[in-house]
CSV table of C-alpha atoms in Angstrom, one decimal:
chain,number,residue,atom,x,y,z
H,1,UNK,CA,11.6,-19.4,14.0
H,2,UNK,CA,15.0,-18.6,11.4
H,3,UNK,CA,15.0,-15.6,10.2
H,4,UNK,CA,16.9,-15.0,7.4
H,5,UNK,CA,19.2,-12.9,6.8
H,6,UNK,CA,18.6,-9.8,4.5
H,7,UNK,CA,22.2,-8.6,3.5
H,8,UNK,CA,24.4,-10.1,1.9
H,9,UNK,CA,28.2,-8.4,3.2
H,10,UNK,CA,29.0,-6.0,-0.1
H,11,UNK,CA,24.9,-4.8,0.9
H,12,UNK,CA,25.6,-4.0,3.9
H,13,UNK,CA,28.3,-2.6,3.8
H,14,UNK,CA,27.1,0.1,1.1
H,15,UNK,CA,24.1,0.6,3.4
H,16,UNK,CA,27.1,2.3,5.6
H,17,UNK,CA,28.0,4.6,2.6
H,18,UNK,CA,24.6,5.8,2.0
H,19,UNK,CA,24.5,9.5,1.8
H,20,UNK,CA,21.1,9.9,3.1
H,21,UNK,CA,22.3,8.0,6.4
H,22,UNK,CA,25.1,10.7,7.5
H,23,UNK,CA,23.5,14.0,7.7
H,24,UNK,CA,27.2,15.6,6.6
H,25,UNK,CA,27.0,13.0,4.0
H,26,UNK,CA,27.3,14.4,-0.3
H,27,UNK,CA,22.5,13.7,0.0
H,28,UNK,CA,22.8,16.9,3.0
H,29,UNK,CA,25.2,18.8,1.4
H,30,UNK,CA,22.6,18.9,-2.5
H,31,UNK,CA,20.0,19.5,-0.1
H,32,UNK,CA,22.1,22.1,1.6
H,33,UNK,CA,22.8,23.7,-1.6
H,34,UNK,CA,19.4,25.6,-1.8
H,35,UNK,CA,18.1,27.9,0.0
H,36,UNK,CA,14.6,26.9,-0.5
H,37,UNK,CA,15.5,23.6,1.2
H,38,UNK,CA,18.0,25.2,3.9
H,39,UNK,CA,13.9,27.6,4.9
H,40,UNK,CA,12.6,25.3,5.5
H,41,UNK,CA,14.6,22.6,7.4
H,42,UNK,CA,15.3,25.8,9.2
H,43,UNK,CA,11.1,25.9,9.8
H,44,UNK,CA,11.1,22.6,10.6
H,45,UNK,CA,12.8,22.5,13.7
H,46,UNK,CA,11.0,21.9,16.4
H,47,UNK,CA,7.5,21.2,14.7
H,48,UNK,CA,5.2,17.8,15.8
H,49,UNK,CA,3.8,16.6,12.7
H,50,UNK,CA,0.4,14.3,13.4
H,51,UNK,CA,1.5,11.6,10.8
H,52,UNK,CA,-2.4,9.7,10.0
H,53,UNK,CA,-1.5,6.6,9.4
H,54,UNK,CA,-3.5,2.8,9.3
H,55,UNK,CA,-1.8,0.8,12.2
H,56,UNK,CA,-2.8,-2.2,11.6
H,57,UNK,CA,0.5,-4.1,10.8
H,58,UNK,CA,3.2,-4.0,13.9
H,59,UNK,CA,6.3,-3.8,11.9
H,60,UNK,CA,5.0,-1.1,9.8
H,61,UNK,CA,4.4,0.4,12.6
H,62,UNK,CA,7.9,-0.4,14.2
H,63,UNK,CA,9.0,1.4,10.7
H,64,UNK,CA,6.5,4.9,11.6
H,65,UNK,CA,7.7,4.5,14.5
H,66,UNK,CA,12.3,4.4,13.2
H,67,UNK,CA,10.9,6.8,11.1
H,68,UNK,CA,10.2,9.5,13.4
H,69,UNK,CA,13.7,9.0,15.4
H,70,UNK,CA,15.7,9.7,12.2
H,71,UNK,CA,13.8,12.1,12.2
H,72,UNK,CA,13.8,13.6,15.3
H,73,UNK,CA,18.0,13.2,16.1
H,74,UNK,CA,18.4,14.4,12.3
H,75,UNK,CA,16.0,17.6,11.7
H,76,UNK,CA,14.0,18.3,15.5
H,77,UNK,CA,10.9,17.1,14.3
H,78,UNK,CA,8.4,15.3,16.9
H,79,UNK,CA,6.8,12.6,14.6
H,80,UNK,CA,2.9,11.9,16.1
H,81,UNK,CA,2.0,8.2,14.6
H,82,UNK,CA,-1.5,8.6,15.1
H,83,UNK,CA,-2.7,5.3,14.7
H,84,UNK,CA,-6.0,4.7,11.9
H,85,UNK,CA,-8.3,1.5,11.0
H,86,UNK,CA,-9.2,4.0,8.7
H,87,UNK,CA,-8.1,6.1,6.7
H,88,UNK,CA,-11.6,7.7,5.9
H,89,UNK,CA,-11.6,8.6,9.6
H,90,UNK,CA,-8.7,11.0,8.8
H,91,UNK,CA,-10.3,12.6,5.7
H,92,UNK,CA,-13.6,13.1,7.9
H,93,UNK,CA,-11.9,14.7,10.1
H,94,UNK,CA,-10.0,16.9,7.8
H,95,UNK,CA,-13.1,18.2,6.3
H,96,UNK,CA,-15.1,18.8,9.1
H,97,UNK,CA,-12.4,21.1,10.4
H,98,UNK,CA,-12.7,23.5,7.0
H,99,UNK,CA,-16.8,23.2,7.5
H,100,UNK,CA,-15.7,24.9,11.0
H,101,UNK,CA,-13.2,27.1,9.5
H,102,UNK,CA,-10.1,26.6,11.3
H,103,UNK,CA,-8.0,26.7,8.6
H,104,UNK,CA,-5.0,27.0,10.5
H,105,UNK,CA,-3.4,24.5,12.8
H,106,UNK,CA,-5.6,21.0,12.1
H,107,UNK,CA,-5.7,18.1,13.5
H,108,UNK,CA,-4.0,16.5,10.1
H,109,UNK,CA,-0.1,17.4,9.7
H,110,UNK,CA,0.4,14.2,7.1
H,111,UNK,CA,-1.8,10.7,6.4
H,112,UNK,CA,-1.2,8.4,3.8
H,113,UNK,CA,-3.9,8.0,1.0
H,114,UNK,CA,-4.5,7.4,-2.1
H,115,UNK,CA,-7.3,6.3,-4.2
H,116,UNK,CA,-11.1,7.6,-3.3
H,117,UNK,CA,-9.6,9.3,-0.8
H,118,UNK,CA,-7.5,11.2,-2.8
H,119,UNK,CA,-9.8,12.5,-4.8
H,120,UNK,CA,-11.9,13.1,-1.7
H,121,UNK,CA,-10.1,16.0,-0.9
H,122,UNK,CA,-8.7,16.9,-4.2
H,123,UNK,CA,-11.5,17.7,-5.5
H,124,UNK,CA,-12.7,19.4,-2.0
H,125,UNK,CA,-10.0,21.0,-2.3
H,126,UNK,CA,-8.6,19.9,1.5
H,127,UNK,CA,-4.6,19.1,0.3
H,128,UNK,CA,-2.3,21.7,0.6
H,129,UNK,CA,-0.4,23.6,-2.3
H,130,UNK,CA,1.6,20.8,-5.1
H,131,UNK,CA,5.3,20.2,-3.3
H,132,UNK,CA,5.8,16.6,-4.1
H,133,UNK,CA,8.4,17.2,-6.7
H,134,UNK,CA,9.5,20.2,-5.1
H,135,UNK,CA,11.5,17.6,-3.2
H,136,UNK,CA,15.2,17.0,-2.6
H,137,UNK,CA,15.0,13.2,-3.0
H,138,UNK,CA,11.7,13.8,-6.0
H,139,UNK,CA,15.3,13.1,-8.3
H,140,UNK,CA,15.5,9.9,-7.3
H,141,UNK,CA,11.5,8.5,-8.1
H,142,UNK,CA,10.7,7.0,-10.8
H,143,UNK,CA,8.6,8.9,-13.3
H,144,UNK,CA,8.4,6.5,-15.0
H,145,UNK,CA,6.0,4.9,-13.3
H,146,UNK,CA,2.7,6.0,-14.3
H,147,UNK,CA,2.1,6.4,-10.3
H,148,UNK,CA,4.4,9.3,-9.5
H,149,UNK,CA,1.5,11.7,-11.7
H,150,UNK,CA,-2.5,9.7,-11.1
H,151,UNK,CA,-3.7,7.8,-8.7
H,152,UNK,CA,-6.2,6.0,-9.4
H,153,UNK,CA,-6.3,7.8,-12.9
H,154,UNK,CA,-6.8,10.8,-11.5
H,155,UNK,CA,-3.4,14.0,-11.8
H,156,UNK,CA,-1.2,13.8,-8.3
H,157,UNK,CA,-0.3,17.6,-9.5
H,158,UNK,CA,2.7,17.3,-6.4
H,159,UNK,CA,-0.5,17.0,-4.0
H,160,UNK,CA,1.6,13.8,-2.7
H,161,UNK,CA,4.2,12.3,-2.6
H,162,UNK,CA,4.9,9.1,-3.5
H,163,UNK,CA,6.1,6.0,-1.0
H,164,UNK,CA,5.7,2.6,-1.7
H,165,UNK,CA,4.2,0.6,-5.4
H,166,UNK,CA,1.8,-2.3,-4.4
H,167,UNK,CA,0.4,-5.1,-6.4
H,168,UNK,CA,-1.6,-8.1,-5.7
H,169,UNK,CA,-0.4,-11.4,-5.0
H,170,UNK,CA,-2.2,-14.2,-3.5
H,171,UNK,CA,0.2,-16.3,-1.1
H,172,UNK,CA,-0.7,-20.1,0.3
H,173,UNK,CA,1.1,-22.6,2.9
H,174,UNK,CA,3.3,-25.4,-0.1
H,175,UNK,CA,3.9,-27.7,2.7
H,176,UNK,CA,-0.3,-27.9,2.7
H,177,UNK,CA,-1.1,-26.9,-1.6
H,178,UNK,CA,0.1,-28.0,-4.4
H,179,UNK,CA,1.9,-25.6,-6.7
H,180,UNK,CA,-0.6,-27.6,-9.2
H,181,UNK,CA,-4.1,-26.5,-7.2
H,182,UNK,CA,-2.9,-22.6,-7.4
H,183,UNK,CA,-6.1,-21.2,-9.4
H,184,UNK,CA,-4.0,-19.1,-12.3
H,185,UNK,CA,-7.6,-16.5,-12.7
H,186,UNK,CA,-10.4,-15.8,-10.5
H,187,UNK,CA,-11.9,-18.3,-12.8
H,188,UNK,CA,-9.9,-21.1,-11.4
H,189,UNK,CA,-9.8,-19.3,-7.6
H,190,UNK,CA,-13.8,-20.6,-8.4
H,191,UNK,CA,-13.4,-24.1,-8.9
H,192,UNK,CA,-10.5,-25.0,-5.8
H,193,UNK,CA,-12.9,-22.6,-3.7
H,194,UNK,CA,-15.5,-25.3,-5.2
H,195,UNK,CA,-13.3,-28.4,-4.9
H,196,UNK,CA,-11.7,-27.0,-1.4
H,197,UNK,CA,-15.0,-25.4,0.5
H,198,UNK,CA,-13.7,-23.1,3.5
H,199,UNK,CA,-10.4,-22.8,2.4
H,200,UNK,CA,-10.6,-19.6,0.9
H,201,UNK,CA,-12.0,-16.2,2.3
H,202,UNK,CA,-12.1,-12.4,2.0
H,203,UNK,CA,-12.1,-9.0,4.5
H,204,UNK,CA,-15.2,-7.4,4.2
H,205,UNK,CA,-15.0,-4.5,2.5
H,206,UNK,CA,-14.4,-1.3,3.3
H,207,UNK,CA,-10.6,-2.9,4.3
H,208,UNK,CA,-8.8,-1.7,1.2
H,209,UNK,CA,-7.3,-5.3,0.8
H,210,UNK,CA,-11.0,-6.6,0.1
H,211,UNK,CA,-12.1,-3.6,-1.3
H,212,UNK,CA,-9.3,-4.6,-3.4
H,213,UNK,CA,-10.5,-8.2,-4.9
H,214,UNK,CA,-13.5,-6.9,-5.6
H,215,UNK,CA,-11.7,-4.8,-7.9
H,216,UNK,CA,-9.9,-7.7,-9.3
H,217,UNK,CA,-12.4,-10.2,-10.3
H,218,UNK,CA,-14.8,-6.8,-11.9
H,219,UNK,CA,-11.6,-6.3,-13.8
H,220,UNK,CA,-11.8,-10.3,-14.9
H,221,UNK,CA,-15.4,-10.3,-15.2
H,222,UNK,CA,-15.9,-7.2,-16.7
H,223,UNK,CA,-16.6,-7.0,-20.7
H,224,UNK,CA,-15.4,-3.2,-21.1
H,225,UNK,CA,-12.5,-2.8,-19.3
H,226,UNK,CA,-12.6,1.2,-20.4
H,227,UNK,CA,-15.8,2.3,-18.4
H,228,UNK,CA,-14.2,2.0,-15.3
H,229,UNK,CA,-11.3,4.3,-16.4
H,230,UNK,CA,-14.2,6.8,-15.4
H,231,UNK,CA,-16.1,7.7,-12.9
H,232,UNK,CA,-19.5,5.9,-12.2
H,233,UNK,CA,-22.7,5.4,-14.4
H,234,UNK,CA,-24.9,5.3,-12.1
H,235,UNK,CA,-26.9,4.0,-14.9
H,236,UNK,CA,-25.1,1.6,-16.2
H,237,UNK,CA,-23.7,0.6,-12.8
H,238,UNK,CA,-26.4,-2.4,-13.0
H,239,UNK,CA,-24.8,-4.4,-16.2
H,240,UNK,CA,-21.6,-3.3,-15.8
H,241,UNK,CA,-21.0,-4.6,-12.1
H,242,UNK,CA,-23.3,-8.2,-12.5
H,243,UNK,CA,-20.5,-10.3,-13.6
H,244,UNK,CA,-19.4,-9.2,-10.5
H,245,UNK,CA,-22.1,-10.1,-8.2
H,246,UNK,CA,-23.1,-13.9,-9.6
H,247,UNK,CA,-19.7,-14.2,-9.3
H,248,UNK,CA,-19.7,-14.2,-5.3
H,249,UNK,CA,-23.1,-15.1,-5.5
H,250,UNK,CA,-20.9,-18.6,-6.2
H,251,UNK,CA,-17.8,-17.9,-4.3
H,252,UNK,CA,-20.0,-16.7,-0.4
H,253,UNK,CA,-21.0,-19.6,0.4
H,254,UNK,CA,-17.8,-21.4,-0.6
H,255,UNK,CA,-15.8,-19.2,1.6
H,256,UNK,CA,-14.1,-20.0,5.8
H,257,UNK,CA,-17.1,-19.8,7.8
H,258,UNK,CA,-19.8,-20.2,4.5
H,259,UNK,CA,-19.7,-16.8,4.0
H,260,UNK,CA,-21.8,-15.9,7.2
H,261,UNK,CA,-17.7,-14.1,8.7
H,262,UNK,CA,-15.3,-12.3,7.1
H,263,UNK,CA,-11.7,-11.8,8.2
H,264,UNK,CA,-11.5,-8.2,9.6
H,265,UNK,CA,-8.0,-7.3,7.2
H,266,UNK,CA,-5.4,-8.3,6.2
H,267,UNK,CA,-3.5,-9.6,10.0
H,268,UNK,CA,-6.5,-11.8,10.7
H,269,UNK,CA,-6.3,-13.3,7.3
H,270,UNK,CA,-3.5,-13.8,8.3
H,271,UNK,CA,-3.3,-15.1,11.0
H,272,UNK,CA,-6.2,-17.3,9.9
H,273,UNK,CA,-3.1,-19.3,7.7
H,274,UNK,CA,-0.6,-19.5,10.0
H,275,UNK,CA,-3.5,-22.1,11.6
H,276,UNK,CA,-4.7,-23.9,8.9
H,277,UNK,CA,-7.4,-22.4,8.6
H,278,UNK,CA,-6.8,-20.5,5.3
H,279,UNK,CA,-4.8,-22.1,2.1
H,280,UNK,CA,-4.8,-18.7,0.0
H,281,UNK,CA,-4.8,-15.2,0.9
H,282,UNK,CA,-3.4,-12.2,-0.7
H,283,UNK,CA,-2.0,-8.8,0.1
H,284,UNK,CA,-1.4,-6.1,-1.6
H,285,UNK,CA,1.9,-6.1,-1.0
H,286,UNK,CA,4.5,-8.7,-2.8
H,287,UNK,CA,6.7,-8.9,0.1
H,288,UNK,CA,3.8,-9.2,2.6
H,289,UNK,CA,4.8,-13.4,3.0
H,290,UNK,CA,9.0,-12.4,2.9
H,291,UNK,CA,7.8,-10.8,5.4
H,292,UNK,CA,5.4,-12.4,7.4
H,293,UNK,CA,8.2,-15.1,7.4
H,294,UNK,CA,10.9,-12.9,9.6
H,295,UNK,CA,8.6,-11.7,11.7
H,296,UNK,CA,7.6,-15.8,13.3
H,297,UNK,CA,3.9,-15.5,11.9
H,298,UNK,CA,3.8,-17.3,9.2
H,299,UNK,CA,6.2,-20.4,8.5
H,300,UNK,CA,9.0,-20.8,6.6
H,301,UNK,CA,7.3,-23.1,4.1
H,302,UNK,CA,4.7,-20.7,2.4
H,303,UNK,CA,4.9,-19.5,-1.0
H,304,UNK,CA,4.1,-16.6,-3.5
H,305,UNK,CA,1.9,-16.9,-6.5
H,306,UNK,CA,0.5,-14.3,-9.1
H,307,UNK,CA,-2.1,-14.6,-12.3
H,308,UNK,CA,-0.4,-14.5,-15.1
H,309,UNK,CA,-2.8,-11.9,-17.0
H,310,UNK,CA,-2.8,-9.7,-14.5
H,311,UNK,CA,-3.6,-8.1,-11.1
H,312,UNK,CA,-4.5,-4.7,-9.3
H,313,UNK,CA,-1.9,-2.8,-8.8
H,314,UNK,CA,-1.0,1.1,-7.4
H,315,UNK,CA,1.5,3.2,-5.2
H,316,UNK,CA,0.7,4.8,-2.3
H,317,UNK,CA,1.3,8.6,-1.0
H,318,UNK,CA,2.0,10.5,1.5
H,319,UNK,CA,0.1,14.1,1.3
H,320,UNK,CA,0.2,17.5,3.6
H,321,UNK,CA,-4.0,19.2,4.8
H,322,UNK,CA,-4.1,22.5,3.3
H,323,UNK,CA,-4.6,23.6,7.1
H,324,UNK,CA,-2.0,21.4,8.2
H,325,UNK,CA,0.9,23.9,10.4
H,326,UNK,CA,3.6,21.9,10.6
H,327,UNK,CA,3.8,22.2,6.2
H,328,UNK,CA,7.7,22.7,6.7
H,329,UNK,CA,8.4,19.2,9.3
H,330,UNK,CA,5.4,17.8,7.3
H,331,UNK,CA,7.5,18.0,4.0
H,332,UNK,CA,10.0,17.3,5.5
H,333,UNK,CA,9.6,13.5,6.9
H,334,UNK,CA,7.9,13.2,3.2
H,335,UNK,CA,11.0,14.0,1.6
H,336,UNK,CA,12.8,11.9,4.5
H,337,UNK,CA,10.6,8.8,3.5
H,338,UNK,CA,11.6,9.2,-0.1
H,339,UNK,CA,15.4,9.1,0.8
H,340,UNK,CA,17.4,5.7,-0.5
H,341,UNK,CA,18.1,5.4,2.7
H,342,UNK,CA,14.2,4.6,4.0
H,343,UNK,CA,13.4,3.8,1.3
H,344,UNK,CA,16.2,0.6,1.6
H,345,UNK,CA,14.5,-0.4,5.0
H,346,UNK,CA,11.7,-0.2,3.7
H,347,UNK,CA,11.8,-2.5,1.1
H,348,UNK,CA,14.0,-5.1,3.2
H,349,UNK,CA,11.4,-7.8,4.6
H,350,UNK,CA,12.6,-7.8,7.9
H,351,UNK,CA,11.5,-4.6,8.4
H,352,UNK,CA,8.7,-4.0,6.2
H,353,UNK,CA,9.1,-5.3,2.7
H,354,UNK,CA,6.8,-2.9,0.8
H,355,UNK,CA,8.8,-1.9,-3.0
H,356,UNK,CA,10.4,1.2,-3.3
H,357,UNK,CA,9.7,4.4,-5.9
H,358,UNK,CA,13.0,4.9,-6.2
H,359,UNK,CA,14.0,4.6,-10.2
H,360,UNK,CA,17.3,2.6,-9.3
H,361,UNK,CA,19.5,4.2,-12.1
H,362,UNK,CA,19.1,7.0,-11.0
H,363,UNK,CA,20.8,6.2,-7.9
H,364,UNK,CA,24.8,6.3,-6.7
H,365,UNK,CA,26.7,3.3,-6.6
H,366,UNK,CA,26.2,2.2,-3.3
H,367,UNK,CA,23.2,2.9,-2.4
H,368,UNK,CA,21.8,0.4,-5.8
H,369,UNK,CA,24.5,-1.6,-5.2
H,370,UNK,CA,23.1,-2.0,-1.1
H,371,UNK,CA,18.7,-2.2,-3.1
H,372,UNK,CA,20.9,-4.8,-5.5
H,373,UNK,CA,21.9,-7.2,-2.2
H,374,UNK,CA,18.3,-6.7,-0.5
H,375,UNK,CA,18.0,-10.1,-0.1
H,376,UNK,CA,13.7,-9.8,-0.4
H,377,UNK,CA,12.8,-13.2,1.3
H,378,UNK,CA,11.5,-16.7,0.2
H,379,UNK,CA,8.5,-16.1,-1.1
H,380,UNK,CA,9.3,-12.8,-2.8
H,381,UNK,CA,8.3,-13.0,-6.3
H,382,UNK,CA,10.7,-11.3,-8.8
H,383,UNK,CA,9.8,-8.8,-11.1
H,384,UNK,CA,9.8,-10.7,-14.1
H,385,UNK,CA,7.4,-13.3,-11.7
H,386,UNK,CA,4.3,-10.8,-10.7
H,387,UNK,CA,2.6,-10.7,-14.3
H,388,UNK,CA,1.6,-8.2,-15.3
H,389,UNK,CA,-0.3,-4.9,-14.2
H,390,UNK,CA,-4.1,-4.0,-13.9
H,391,UNK,CA,-4.5,-0.4,-13.6
H,392,UNK,CA,-6.6,1.1,-10.7
H,393,UNK,CA,-10.4,1.8,-12.2
H,394,UNK,CA,-11.7,5.4,-10.9
H,395,UNK,CA,-11.9,6.0,-7.2
H,396,UNK,CA,-15.8,6.2,-8.2
H,397,UNK,CA,-16.3,2.5,-8.6
H,398,UNK,CA,-14.4,2.0,-4.7
H,399,UNK,CA,-17.1,3.5,-3.2
H,400,UNK,CA,-20.0,1.7,-5.1
H,401,UNK,CA,-18.7,-1.2,-4.5
H,402,UNK,CA,-17.9,-0.8,-1.1
H,403,UNK,CA,-21.6,-0.1,-0.7
H,404,UNK,CA,-23.1,-2.6,-3.4
H,405,UNK,CA,-21.0,-5.1,-1.1
H,406,UNK,CA,-22.5,-3.9,2.2
H,407,UNK,CA,-26.2,-3.8,0.9
H,408,UNK,CA,-25.6,-8.0,-0.9
H,409,UNK,CA,-23.5,-9.5,2.0
H,410,UNK,CA,-22.4,-6.7,5.1
H,411,UNK,CA,-23.9,-8.1,8.5
H,412,UNK,CA,-27.3,-6.2,7.7
H,413,UNK,CA,-27.8,-8.3,5.2
């Protein structure tokens, strides 16, 4: 499958001039001007970072491997990607180490988290003290984004460094499905499913993308969204979520395989679209469809759409556990992941296609030009086309919804 060009000549030249891409460039001069950061760089050299991050996507794995090569060559850090199926595995390991009295030299040095996983670690005091706002590349972060300071309604207090943004976006193959038939809300999606039984599904919770679908429907169906901004009230849980279960009860028999089986995750759902078994899928990244086209995983006729009334959106982060033995190196890795160089590569759909957390107005001109010249791909919607962002509920809702879903629709039902 033909790969699209992702950088104009001007943007490519601008990328070559990125200061953070050159060890002796201006960005490094700024870092070197800080004695504190010099000390961090010195302590980081020779350290290894066990980076626990989801490993279910080849392009993300490749991106992390690329970052590992850069921090090895530039800072003398060994970055080991510990591939997870579920971030909760890393959370459980940190909890177990605290209980066993392993207060230093923990098995997790850096973890890719947000939402309920962050809430769990923060609540139990299992994260390193706030570090994010002290990173040199924090100066480029878009602090107007609520995700810079809050994660699923919880104050971050510098204990997570933003890595990327996410927004729920739907995909379809325009060669098979007409744009006029696309749903524009959860209610429309039900109508679509009735007209095209077996042609839609969602990953089984607790997969993050599948759980996000539950929250999207709940946000559209709930009578008062403000109730979701607070921790779950068990006394009111049944009544607040009743519209969601009514919706899913009606949707379930209309799903792929009659709702008896569910895709395990987004990559599995993506393959079903590529194979022609599903007509509509979704991801928590506006660039996923273009990335799939660029990688040859999806036909070049796949396009994106969203709901005009809004879809779920959030920010994802990296955090350092309290007992990491390589905290200096973990900070350097987090800072590199925030750099314009790393953020630009991450937003390029030929590498990942994950939206940046940086503020273009804060970037020097060469970096800004590189971002502006980036071809986001044929299936990526412009920011103005993504529609409103529906804020994430309090993390307790995700945990509670997943448990209830498993009881109603899971394997053991």
